[in-house]
């Protein structure tokens, strides 16, 4: 089982609350035990040092469920262990800590002040243990010498070839997997640990990720040249609410960027279509009724200016691209190398884009 440092302060606090006499007796018992075991060799003393201030995770697990359900019988149904066995484990936990954790009565159990402290901490500890086991399982399933990255279709087409070239050039012996997904699904792949690195569109409020900003890219309203708004020089935020829109479906991607933009202006969009496919958005927009919102990258590469217009928004709507990894993988050498290659590929493309001559203006508004 796992040994968790978070338990040290609990154990210290609980043990200090015992009486002086109990502490002296406990110390005397330990000395006597060390003397007896010392005759058998020095290993037992080292073992005692190693296990000091550590709570048995199985006993903590049983205690948590009894405390949560306020009942031994209810906990028995959850953990599938007989009540007498659960009771013995919790009694041993109380003996280990030197305090009473539960008040037992005919209606069930209630928590003592010490039990309340341990219960609060146990929730966090058991969640961390579960997350640790999940991470170990993810690593176990991933073959040695493998690394993975996820990105949206536009990133895949325009940046990933250079990223792959750079990484494989430096690490030809390492297997690289690149997964294409919608912008929201890219984030889900990363958060679940299915990929090591991802290029995402927002900075979530979590300490579990390490992010590095790559680029800021404007979004445009995309419409067919036959649409009534095709002649507009720009589209206001308020005007968006009047249009039939086809917007992204996944929550953790471009949709969240668009929703934040509208919320800042007090605008609520009610799109009739939620589509997580640029080719599908393009096909629907081409029919003439619906408009879409696409980043400049897609406007430049996917839209024929003879059929579509890309109209800027006022105020400007932009997305920020980040390269991200889980914090517990951030110091892995291959992850650090892949992130460096992602940053380099974006930087080189940005420099080339800035140095390129401006495209000639076409009659009407071409895709930006």
PDB file of C-alpha atoms in Angstrom, residues 56 58 80 89 97-98 108 158 197 234 253 287 306 347 351 354 361:
ATOM      1  CA  UNK A  56      -2.429   2.018   7.522  1.00  0.00           C
ATOM      2  CA  UNK A  58      -6.652  -0.186   4.558  1.00  0.00           C
ATOM      3  CA  UNK A  80     -17.972  -6.083   1.003  1.00  0.00           C
ATOM      4  CA  UNK A  89      -9.504  -2.754  11.765  1.00  0.00           C
ATOM      5  CA  UNK A  97      -3.359   6.751  16.898  1.00  0.00           C
ATOM      6  CA  UNK A  98      -4.006   6.521  20.624  1.00  0.00           C
ATOM      7  CA  UNK A 108     -24.966   3.621  14.424  1.00  0.00           C
ATOM      8  CA  UNK A 158      -0.238  22.984 -40.300  1.00  0.00           C
ATOM      9  CA  UNK A 197       1.183  16.525 -24.319  1.00  0.00           C
ATOM     10  CA  UNK A 234     -17.289  43.635 -39.440  1.00  0.00           C
ATOM     11  CA  UNK A 253     -12.366  24.082 -26.487  1.00  0.00           C
ATOM     12  CA  UNK A 287     -25.546  26.011 -48.034  1.00  0.00           C
ATOM     13  CA  UNK A 306     -14.605  32.509 -54.128  1.00  0.00           C
ATOM     14  CA  UNK A 347       7.711  30.234 -33.341  1.00  0.00           C
ATOM     15  CA  UNK A 351       8.165  34.321 -38.046  1.00  0.00           C
ATOM     16  CA  UNK A 354       5.202  37.833 -40.369  1.00  0.00           C
ATOM     17  CA  UNK A 361      -7.089  42.079 -51.817  1.00  0.00           C
TER      18      UNK A 361
END
